[in-house]
PDB file of C-alpha atoms in Angstrom:
ATOM      1  CA  ARG A 240      78.202 -19.645 116.062  1.00 44.00           C
ATOM      2  CA  MET A 241      74.736 -20.115 118.287  1.00 40.00           C
ATOM      3  CA  MET A 242      76.038 -17.949 121.004  1.00 44.00           C
ATOM      4  CA  ALA A 243      77.435 -15.460 118.867  1.00 44.00           C
ATOM      5  CA  THR A 244      74.187 -14.965 116.929  1.00 43.00           C
ATOM      6  CA  SER A 245      72.068 -15.641 120.384  1.00 46.00           C
ATOM      7  CA  SER A 246      74.406 -12.780 121.894  1.00 47.00           C
ATOM      8  CA  GLY A 247      73.839 -10.099 118.331  1.00 50.00           C
ATOM      9  CA  PHE A 248      70.268 -11.054 118.160  1.00 42.00           C
ATOM     10  CA  ALA A 249      69.970  -9.488 121.983  1.00 47.00           C
ATOM     11  CA  ALA A 250      72.832  -6.486 121.440  1.00 49.00           C
ATOM     12  CA  LEU A 251      69.575  -5.724 118.696  1.00 41.00           C
ATOM     13  CA  LEU A 252      67.038  -6.035 121.164  1.00 40.00           C
ATOM     14  CA  CYS A 253      68.950  -3.722 123.466  1.00 44.00           C
ATOM     15  CA  PHE A 254      69.557  -1.221 121.177  1.00 45.00           C
ATOM     16  CA  ALA A 255      65.244  -1.671 120.042  1.00 45.00           C
ATOM     17  CA  ALA A 256      64.329  -1.355 123.659  1.00 47.00           C
ATOM     18  CA  LEU A 257      66.992   2.156 123.993  1.00 45.00           C
ATOM     19  CA  HIS A 258      64.806   3.535 120.923  1.00 46.00           C
ATOM     20  CA  SER A 259      61.311   2.311 122.200  1.00 44.00           C
ATOM     21  CA  ALA A 260      61.964   3.884 125.614  1.00 45.00           C
ATOM     22  CA  ALA A 261      63.133   7.629 123.826  1.00 47.00           C
ATOM     23  CA  ALA A 262      60.308   7.430 121.324  1.00 44.00           C
ATOM     24  CA  LEU A 263      58.068   7.433 124.452  1.00 40.00           C
ATOM     25  CA  ARG A 264      60.070   9.640 126.323  1.00 49.00           C
ATOM     26  CA  ALA A 265      59.898  11.930 123.136  1.00 49.00           C
ATOM     27  CA  ALA A 266      55.737  12.124 122.725  1.00 47.00           C
ATOM     28  CA  PRO A 267      53.942  14.677 123.790  1.00 52.00           C
ATOM     29  CA  ALA A 268      51.768  13.495 126.944  1.00 49.00           C
ATOM     30  CA  GLY A 269      48.920  15.254 125.729  1.00 50.00           C
ATOM     31  CA  ALA A 270      48.490  12.433 123.133  1.00 47.00           C
ATOM     32  CA  LEU A 271      49.838   9.262 124.935  1.00 41.00           C
ATOM     33  CA  GLN A 272      46.822  10.250 127.342  1.00 49.00           C
ATOM     34  CA  SER A 273      44.414  10.825 125.106  1.00 48.00           C
ATOM     35  CA  TRP A 274      45.992   7.236 123.087  1.00 41.00           C
ATOM     36  CA  ALA A 275      46.034   5.508 126.453  1.00 45.00           C
ATOM     37  CA  ALA A 276      42.068   6.513 126.972  1.00 49.00           C
ATOM     38  CA  SER A 277      40.603   5.035 123.683  1.00 48.00           C
ATOM     39  CA  SER A 278      42.572   1.884 124.196  1.00 48.00           C
ATOM     40  CA  PRO A 279      44.127   1.136 127.747  1.00 48.00           C
ATOM     41  CA  ALA A 280      44.448  -2.775 126.647  1.00 46.00           C
ATOM     42  CA  THR A 281      46.246  -2.057 123.516  1.00 45.00           C
ATOM     43  CA  SER A 282      47.569   1.208 123.755  1.00 44.00           C
ATOM     44  CA  ARG A 283      51.058   1.574 125.151  1.00 46.00           C
ATOM     45  CA  SER A 284      52.109  -2.366 123.697  1.00 50.00           C
ATOM     46  CA  ALA A 285      51.301  -0.788 120.622  1.00 48.00           C
ATOM     47  CA  LEU A 286      53.849   1.862 120.579  1.00 42.00           C
ATOM     48  CA  THR A 287      56.178  -0.015 122.472  1.00 47.00           C
ATOM     49  CA  ARG A 288      55.684  -2.580 119.608  1.00 50.00           C
ATOM     50  CA  ARG A 289      56.767   0.780 117.018  1.00 53.00           C
ATOM     51  CA  GLY A 290      59.407   1.883 118.994  1.00 49.00           C
ATOM     52  CA  LEU A 291      60.534  -1.871 118.612  1.00 41.00           C
ATOM     53  CA  GLY A 292      60.342  -1.930 115.297  1.00 51.00           C
ATOM     54  CA  ALA A 293      61.843   1.261 113.997  1.00 51.00           C
ATOM     55  CA  GLY A 294      64.916   0.063 116.964  1.00 48.00           C
ATOM     56  CA  LEU A 295      65.341  -3.172 115.288  1.00 43.00           C
ATOM     57  CA  ALA A 296      65.486  -0.722 111.742  1.00 49.00           C
ATOM     58  CA  SER A 297      68.024   1.638 112.556  1.00 48.00           C
ATOM     59  CA  ALA A 298      70.192  -1.722 114.286  1.00 42.00           C
ATOM     60  CA  VAL A 299      69.794  -3.064 111.120  1.00 39.00           C
ATOM     61  CA  ALA A 300      70.871  -0.116 109.012  1.00 46.00           C
ATOM     62  CA  LEU A 301      74.253   0.889 110.718  1.00 40.00           C
ATOM     63  CA  SER A 302      75.043  -2.600 110.496  1.00 41.00           C
ATOM     64  CA  THR A 303      74.450  -2.119 106.824  1.00 43.00           C
ATOM     65  CA  ILE A 304      76.699   0.952 106.780  1.00 40.00           C
ATOM     66  CA  ALA A 305      78.979   0.220 108.934  1.00 43.00           C
ATOM     67  CA  ALA A 306      79.881  -3.082 106.717  1.00 46.00           C
ATOM     68  CA  ALA A 307      79.688  -0.945 103.504  1.00 47.00           C
ATOM     69  CA  PRO A 308      83.495  -1.068 102.067  1.00 49.00           C
ATOM     70  CA  LEU A 309      84.696   1.799 101.419  1.00 54.00           C
ATOM     71  CA  ALA A 310      84.831   3.288  98.113  1.00 64.00           C
ATOM     72  CA  VAL A 311      88.380   4.430  96.256  1.00 73.00           C
ATOM     73  CA  ARG A 312      88.160   7.787  95.151  1.00 88.00           C
ATOM     74  CA  ALA A 313      89.613   8.548  91.815  1.00 93.00           C
ATOM     75  CA  GLU A 314      91.704  11.432  91.045  1.00 95.00           C
ATOM     76  CA  SER A 315      92.921  13.543  88.465  1.00 95.00           C
ATOM     77  CA  THR A 316      96.238  15.945  87.397  1.00 97.00           C
ATOM     78  CA  THR A 317      95.605  19.427  85.551  1.00 97.00           C
ATOM     79  CA  SER A 318      96.417  17.439  82.632  1.00 97.00           C
ATOM     80  CA  GLY A 319      93.612  14.527  82.315  1.00 97.00           C
ATOM     81  CA  LEU A 320      95.188  12.245  83.710  1.00 98.00           C
ATOM     82  CA  VAL A 321      92.493  10.075  86.167  1.00 98.00           C
ATOM     83  CA  TYR A 322      94.517   7.947  88.809  1.00 98.00           C
ATOM     84  CA  LYS A 323      93.369   5.324  91.911  1.00 97.00           C
ATOM     85  CA  VAL A 324      95.367   3.838  94.008  1.00 97.00           C
ATOM     86  CA  VAL A 325      94.421   0.824  94.102  1.00 96.00           C
ATOM     87  CA  LYS A 326      97.215  -0.214  96.789  1.00 97.00           C
ATOM     88  CA  LYS A 327      99.537   1.600  98.659  1.00 96.00           C
ATOM     89  CA  GLY A 328     102.933   1.117  99.189  1.00 96.00           C
ATOM     90  CA  SER A 329     105.492   2.585 101.686  1.00 93.00           C
ATOM     91  CA  GLY A 330     108.642   2.454  99.994  1.00 94.00           C
ATOM     92  CA  PRO A 331     109.926   6.323  98.341  1.00 95.00           C
ATOM     93  CA  THR A 332     108.915   7.793  95.146  1.00 96.00           C
ATOM     94  CA  PRO A 333     111.515   7.575  91.949  1.00 96.00           C
ATOM     95  CA  LYS A 334     113.591  10.423  90.635  1.00 95.00           C
ATOM     96  CA  VAL A 335     114.218  11.095  87.512  1.00 95.00           C
ATOM     97  CA  GLY A 336     117.023   9.009  86.132  1.00 94.00           C
ATOM     98  CA  GLU A 337     116.632   6.282  88.745  1.00 95.00           C
ATOM     99  CA  LEU A 338     116.355   2.842  87.601  1.00 96.00           C
ATOM    100  CA  ALA A 339     112.345   1.169  88.553  1.00 97.00           C
ATOM    101  CA  VAL A 340     110.429  -2.139  87.609  1.00 97.00           C
ATOM    102  CA  LEU A 341     107.564  -2.091  86.881  1.00 98.00           C
ATOM    103  CA  ARG A 342     104.423  -4.254  85.629  1.00 97.00           C
ATOM    104  CA  TRP A 343     101.465  -3.209  84.218  1.00 97.00           C
ATOM    105  CA  THR A 344      98.606  -4.267  81.794  1.00 97.00           C
ATOM    106  CA  ALA A 345      97.286  -1.693  79.696  1.00 97.00           C
ATOM    107  CA  SER A 346      93.958  -2.250  77.415  1.00 97.00           C
ATOM    108  CA  CYS A 347      92.830  -0.005  74.692  1.00 97.00           C
ATOM    109  CA  ASN A 348      88.449  -0.448  73.746  1.00 95.00           C
ATOM    110  CA  GLY A 349      88.132  -2.533  75.788  1.00 95.00           C
ATOM    111  CA  VAL A 350      91.117  -4.752  74.737  1.00 94.00           C
ATOM    112  CA  VAL A 351      94.203  -5.700  75.926  1.00 95.00           C
ATOM    113  CA  PHE A 352      97.443  -5.207  74.115  1.00 94.00           C
ATOM    114  CA  ASP A 353      99.645  -5.604  76.629  1.00 93.00           C
ATOM    115  CA  ASP A 354     100.224  -7.819  79.344  1.00 95.00           C
ATOM    116  CA  LEU A 355     103.395  -7.823  81.860  1.00 95.00           C
ATOM    117  CA  TYR A 356     101.606 -10.277  84.497  1.00 95.00           C
ATOM    118  CA  LYS A 357     100.114 -13.098  81.716  1.00 92.00           C
ATOM    119  CA  LYS A 358     104.031 -12.882  80.796  1.00 87.00           C
ATOM    120  CA  ASP A 359     105.417 -13.232  84.866  1.00 87.00           C
ATOM    121  CA  ASP A 360     107.479  -9.942  83.083  1.00 90.00           C
ATOM    122  CA  TYR A 361     109.071  -6.644  84.388  1.00 95.00           C
ATOM    123  CA  TYR A 362     109.997  -4.090  82.897  1.00 97.00           C
ATOM    124  CA  TYR A 363     113.000  -1.830  83.887  1.00 97.00           C
ATOM    125  CA  HIS A 364     112.453   1.771  82.930  1.00 97.00           C
ATOM    126  CA  ARG A 365     114.995   4.803  83.830  1.00 96.00           C
ATOM    127  CA  VAL A 366     112.471   7.172  84.651  1.00 96.00           C
ATOM    128  CA  GLY A 367     111.634  10.145  83.057  1.00 94.00           C
ATOM    129  CA  SER A 368     113.938   8.685  79.400  1.00 95.00           C
ATOM    130  CA  GLY A 369     110.795   8.927  77.311  1.00 93.00           C
ATOM    131  CA  ASN A 370     110.283   5.377  76.867  1.00 95.00           C
ATOM    132  CA  LEU A 371     106.836   5.022  77.872  1.00 97.00           C
ATOM    133  CA  VAL A 372     103.785   6.694  76.768  1.00 97.00           C
ATOM    134  CA  PRO A 373     103.515  10.363  79.026  1.00 98.00           C
ATOM    135  CA  GLY A 374     100.368   9.191  80.952  1.00 98.00           C
ATOM    136  CA  VAL A 375     102.553   6.158  82.727  1.00 98.00           C
ATOM    137  CA  GLU A 376     105.481   8.350  83.322  1.00 97.00           C
ATOM    138  CA  GLU A 377     103.440  11.467  84.874  1.00 98.00           C
ATOM    139  CA  ALA A 378     101.753   8.670  87.024  1.00 98.00           C
ATOM    140  CA  LEU A 379     104.857   6.814  87.842  1.00 97.00           C
ATOM    141  CA  SER A 380     106.258  10.339  89.536  1.00 96.00           C
ATOM    142  CA  LEU A 381     103.925  10.557  91.665  1.00 97.00           C
ATOM    143  CA  MET A 382     103.861   6.712  92.774  1.00 97.00           C
ATOM    144  CA  LYS A 383     105.326   5.478  95.709  1.00 97.00           C
ATOM    145  CA  THR A 384     107.331   1.783  95.903  1.00 97.00           C
ATOM    146  CA  GLY A 385     104.789  -0.727  96.210  1.00 97.00           C
ATOM    147  CA  ASP A 386     101.736   0.637  94.355  1.00 98.00           C
ATOM    148  CA  VAL A 387      99.389  -0.432  92.325  1.00 98.00           C
ATOM    149  CA  TRP A 388      96.861   1.814  90.271  1.00 98.00           C
ATOM    150  CA  ASP A 389      94.775   2.263  87.931  1.00 98.00           C
ATOM    151  CA  LEU A 390      95.349   4.731  85.252  1.00 98.00           C
ATOM    152  CA  GLU A 391      92.943   6.186  82.338  1.00 98.00           C
ATOM    153  CA  ILE A 392      95.347   8.216  79.861  1.00 98.00           C
ATOM    154  CA  PRO A 393      93.487  10.102  77.492  1.00 98.00           C
ATOM    155  CA  GLY A 394      94.953  10.144  73.970  1.00 97.00           C
ATOM    156  CA  SER A 395      97.387  13.315  74.713  1.00 97.00           C
ATOM    157  CA  LEU A 396      99.137  11.923  76.910  1.00 98.00           C
ATOM    158  CA  GLY A 397      98.668   8.381  74.622  1.00 98.00           C
ATOM    159  CA  PHE A 398      99.870   7.446  71.426  1.00 97.00           C
ATOM    160  CA  GLY A 399      98.611  10.667  70.395  1.00 97.00           C
ATOM    161  CA  PRO A 400      96.967  11.716  66.779  1.00 96.00           C
ATOM    162  CA  LYS A 401      99.058   9.119  64.934  1.00 95.00           C
ATOM    163  CA  GLY A 402      98.145   6.151  67.082  1.00 96.00           C
ATOM    164  CA  LYS A 403     100.179   2.821  67.422  1.00 94.00           C
ATOM    165  CA  LYS A 404     100.814   1.211  64.701  1.00 93.00           C
ATOM    166  CA  ALA A 405     100.168  -2.739  65.182  1.00 92.00           C
ATOM    167  CA  THR A 406     103.471  -4.686  66.626  1.00 89.00           C
ATOM    168  CA  PRO A 407     103.905  -9.174  66.217  1.00 87.00           C
ATOM    169  CA  GLY A 408     101.153 -10.107  69.415  1.00 83.00           C
ATOM    170  CA  GLN A 409     100.198  -6.365  69.687  1.00 87.00           C
ATOM    171  CA  PRO A 410      97.201  -4.754  68.077  1.00 92.00           C
ATOM    172  CA  SER A 411      97.224  -1.222  66.707  1.00 94.00           C
ATOM    173  CA  ILE A 412      96.200   1.191  68.675  1.00 97.00           C
ATOM    174  CA  PRO A 413      93.442   4.025  67.031  1.00 96.00           C
ATOM    175  CA  PRO A 414      94.854   7.886  67.346  1.00 97.00           C
ATOM    176  CA  ASN A 415      94.251  10.301  70.231  1.00 97.00           C
ATOM    177  CA  ALA A 416      92.244   6.834  71.637  1.00 98.00           C
ATOM    178  CA  THR A 417      92.343   6.807  75.781  1.00 98.00           C
ATOM    179  CA  LEU A 418      94.126   3.687  77.717  1.00 98.00           C
ATOM    180  CA  LYS A 419      93.329   2.190  80.138  1.00 98.00           C
ATOM    181  CA  TYR A 420      97.023   0.487  83.006  1.00 98.00           C
ATOM    182  CA  THR A 421      96.909  -1.207  85.573  1.00 98.00           C
ATOM    183  CA  LEU A 422     100.338   0.199  86.694  1.00 98.00           C
ATOM    184  CA  GLU A 423     102.436  -1.193  89.600  1.00 98.00           C
ATOM    185  CA  LEU A 424     105.971  -0.367  90.400  1.00 98.00           C
ATOM    186  CA  VAL A 425     107.804  -2.982  92.371  1.00 97.00           C
ATOM    187  CA  ALA A 426     110.505  -1.533  93.326  1.00 96.00           C
ATOM    188  CA  LEU A 427     114.128   0.886  92.512  1.00 96.00           C
ATOM    189  CA  PRO A 428     117.323  -0.771  92.086  1.00 93.00           C
ATOM    190  CA  GLY A 429     119.299   1.548  92.568  1.00 82.00           C
ATOM    191  CA  ARG A 430     117.830   2.040  96.706  1.00 78.00           C
ATOM    192  CA  ASP A 431     116.354  -1.836  96.658  1.00 57.00           C
ATOM    193  CA  ASP A 432     119.084  -3.694  97.067  1.00 52.00           C
ATOM    194  CA  ASP A 433     116.787  -7.103  98.568  1.00 44.00           C
ATOM    195  CA  LEU A 434     115.152  -7.150  94.913  1.00 46.00           C
ATOM    196  CA  LEU A 435     118.792  -7.117  93.591  1.00 43.00           C
ATOM    197  CA  GLU A 436     119.961 -10.546  95.390  1.00 45.00           C
ATOM    198  CA  VAL A 437     116.486 -12.105  93.903  1.00 42.00           C
ATOM    199  CA  THR A 438     116.737 -10.810  90.241  1.00 44.00           C
ATOM    200  CA  GLY A 439     120.132 -10.209  89.612  1.00 45.00           C
ATOM    201  CA  GLY A 440     119.044  -6.897  89.011  1.00 45.00           C
ATOM    202  CA  ASP A 441     122.081  -4.387  87.456  1.00 45.00           C
ATOM    203  CA  PRO A 442     121.008  -1.011  89.008  1.00 40.00           C
ATOM    204  CA  GLY A 443     123.494   0.523  86.029  1.00 43.00           C
ATOM    205  CA  ALA A 444     121.920  -1.742  83.290  1.00 41.00           C
TER     206      ALA A 444
END
């Protein structure tokens, strides 16, 4: 570990030295001569120290930029659905009429009203059947199997002006309320035979 740290510091010093040399070459000749004449004992060492400090600062800045994680940008559709891809899958996109296996966490105004992860449960949905809120249906038509998306669903794509009445274990949803989902497209049983063996699912259900 000490050897790795030393080699990293050596690399920084090397970068700083190159930066210092570049600074010396870039400085006007007249300026260097007048400065050296006014203080011959300290001028070059001071300039080198300044260049070294600037080089170290540049190296630290570069390493900080390199280490910073790339932010995931949110996208939006023409309907007003806002989504952010949390995890990218590599499977196919579902077609209307196919059976899809889903999991999600859904909340409204910071209150979770449905959480299939907590229940350790799956939801089997016929794509395009209209059994889910329009925002989830729209997202599903864009996702690939294995995808996990964060959704912000406007009221017009949620429960609309009527909202949703409270049911056992679930709170009521106000009219035109914005919903937030973390939606996972787990599988398409009609194309994923291995899932049927594990879960016992029926693609014709």
